[in-house]
């Protein structure tokens, strides 16, 4: 990872949760891939249906929000 990227990440971690979410939203919006909002909504609806079916069939392991945050934080720290 480039020094500039590491610096930005370190600064981002100093922001409030609300501000970090805003930064994430802006970065994601900057990755325009030409899809329409409607097609993205349809893709998400299908993904939600698929995941719901997996959960109902107990064919996938679920995690609590605390577990997800810890895993994400650990992975990010590993790469910084």
PDB file of C-alpha atoms in Angstrom, residues 43-77:
ATOM      1  CA  UNK A  43     -29.233  -6.600  -8.288  1.00  0.00           C
ATOM      2  CA  UNK A  44     -29.394  -5.864  -4.567  1.00  0.00           C
ATOM      3  CA  UNK A  45     -32.948  -7.207  -4.330  1.00  0.00           C
ATOM      4  CA  UNK A  46     -31.791 -10.467  -5.922  1.00  0.00           C
ATOM      5  CA  UNK A  47     -28.779 -10.643  -3.609  1.00  0.00           C
ATOM      6  CA  UNK A  48     -31.023 -10.086  -0.573  1.00  0.00           C
ATOM      7  CA  UNK A  49     -33.353 -12.883  -1.731  1.00  0.00           C
ATOM      8  CA  UNK A  50     -30.393 -15.226  -2.218  1.00  0.00           C
ATOM      9  CA  UNK A  51     -28.906 -14.450   1.190  1.00  0.00           C
ATOM     10  CA  UNK A  52     -32.282 -14.759   2.913  1.00  0.00           C
ATOM     11  CA  UNK A  53     -32.753 -18.205   1.395  1.00  0.00           C
ATOM     12  CA  UNK A  54     -29.295 -19.259   2.598  1.00  0.00           C
ATOM     13  CA  UNK A  55     -30.042 -18.062   6.125  1.00  0.00           C
ATOM     14  CA  UNK A  56     -33.432 -19.781   6.201  1.00  0.00           C
ATOM     15  CA  UNK A  57     -31.852 -23.016   4.948  1.00  0.00           C
ATOM     16  CA  UNK A  58     -29.089 -22.674   7.573  1.00  0.00           C
ATOM     17  CA  UNK A  59     -26.537 -23.189   4.809  1.00  0.00           C
ATOM     18  CA  UNK A  60     -24.485 -20.176   5.798  1.00  0.00           C
ATOM     19  CA  UNK A  61     -22.895 -18.902   8.996  1.00  0.00           C
ATOM     20  CA  UNK A  62     -24.047 -15.515  10.287  1.00  0.00           C
ATOM     21  CA  UNK A  63     -22.059 -13.017  12.343  1.00  0.00           C
ATOM     22  CA  UNK A  64     -23.063 -10.314  14.782  1.00  0.00           C
ATOM     23  CA  UNK A  65     -22.332  -6.677  13.931  1.00  0.00           C
ATOM     24  CA  UNK A  66     -19.636  -6.662  16.628  1.00  0.00           C
ATOM     25  CA  UNK A  67     -17.946  -9.660  15.008  1.00  0.00           C
ATOM     26  CA  UNK A  68     -18.095  -8.048  11.557  1.00  0.00           C
ATOM     27  CA  UNK A  69     -16.603  -4.773  12.836  1.00  0.00           C
ATOM     28  CA  UNK A  70     -13.785  -6.633  14.598  1.00  0.00           C
ATOM     29  CA  UNK A  71     -12.967  -8.712  11.510  1.00  0.00           C
ATOM     30  CA  UNK A  72     -12.959  -5.630   9.274  1.00  0.00           C
ATOM     31  CA  UNK A  73     -10.836  -3.657  11.707  1.00  0.00           C
ATOM     32  CA  UNK A  74      -8.346  -6.529  12.059  1.00  0.00           C
ATOM     33  CA  UNK A  75      -8.042  -6.907   8.276  1.00  0.00           C
ATOM     34  CA  UNK A  76      -7.526  -3.192   7.760  1.00  0.00           C
ATOM     35  CA  UNK A  77      -4.878  -2.989  10.477  1.00  0.00           C
TER      36      UNK A  77
END
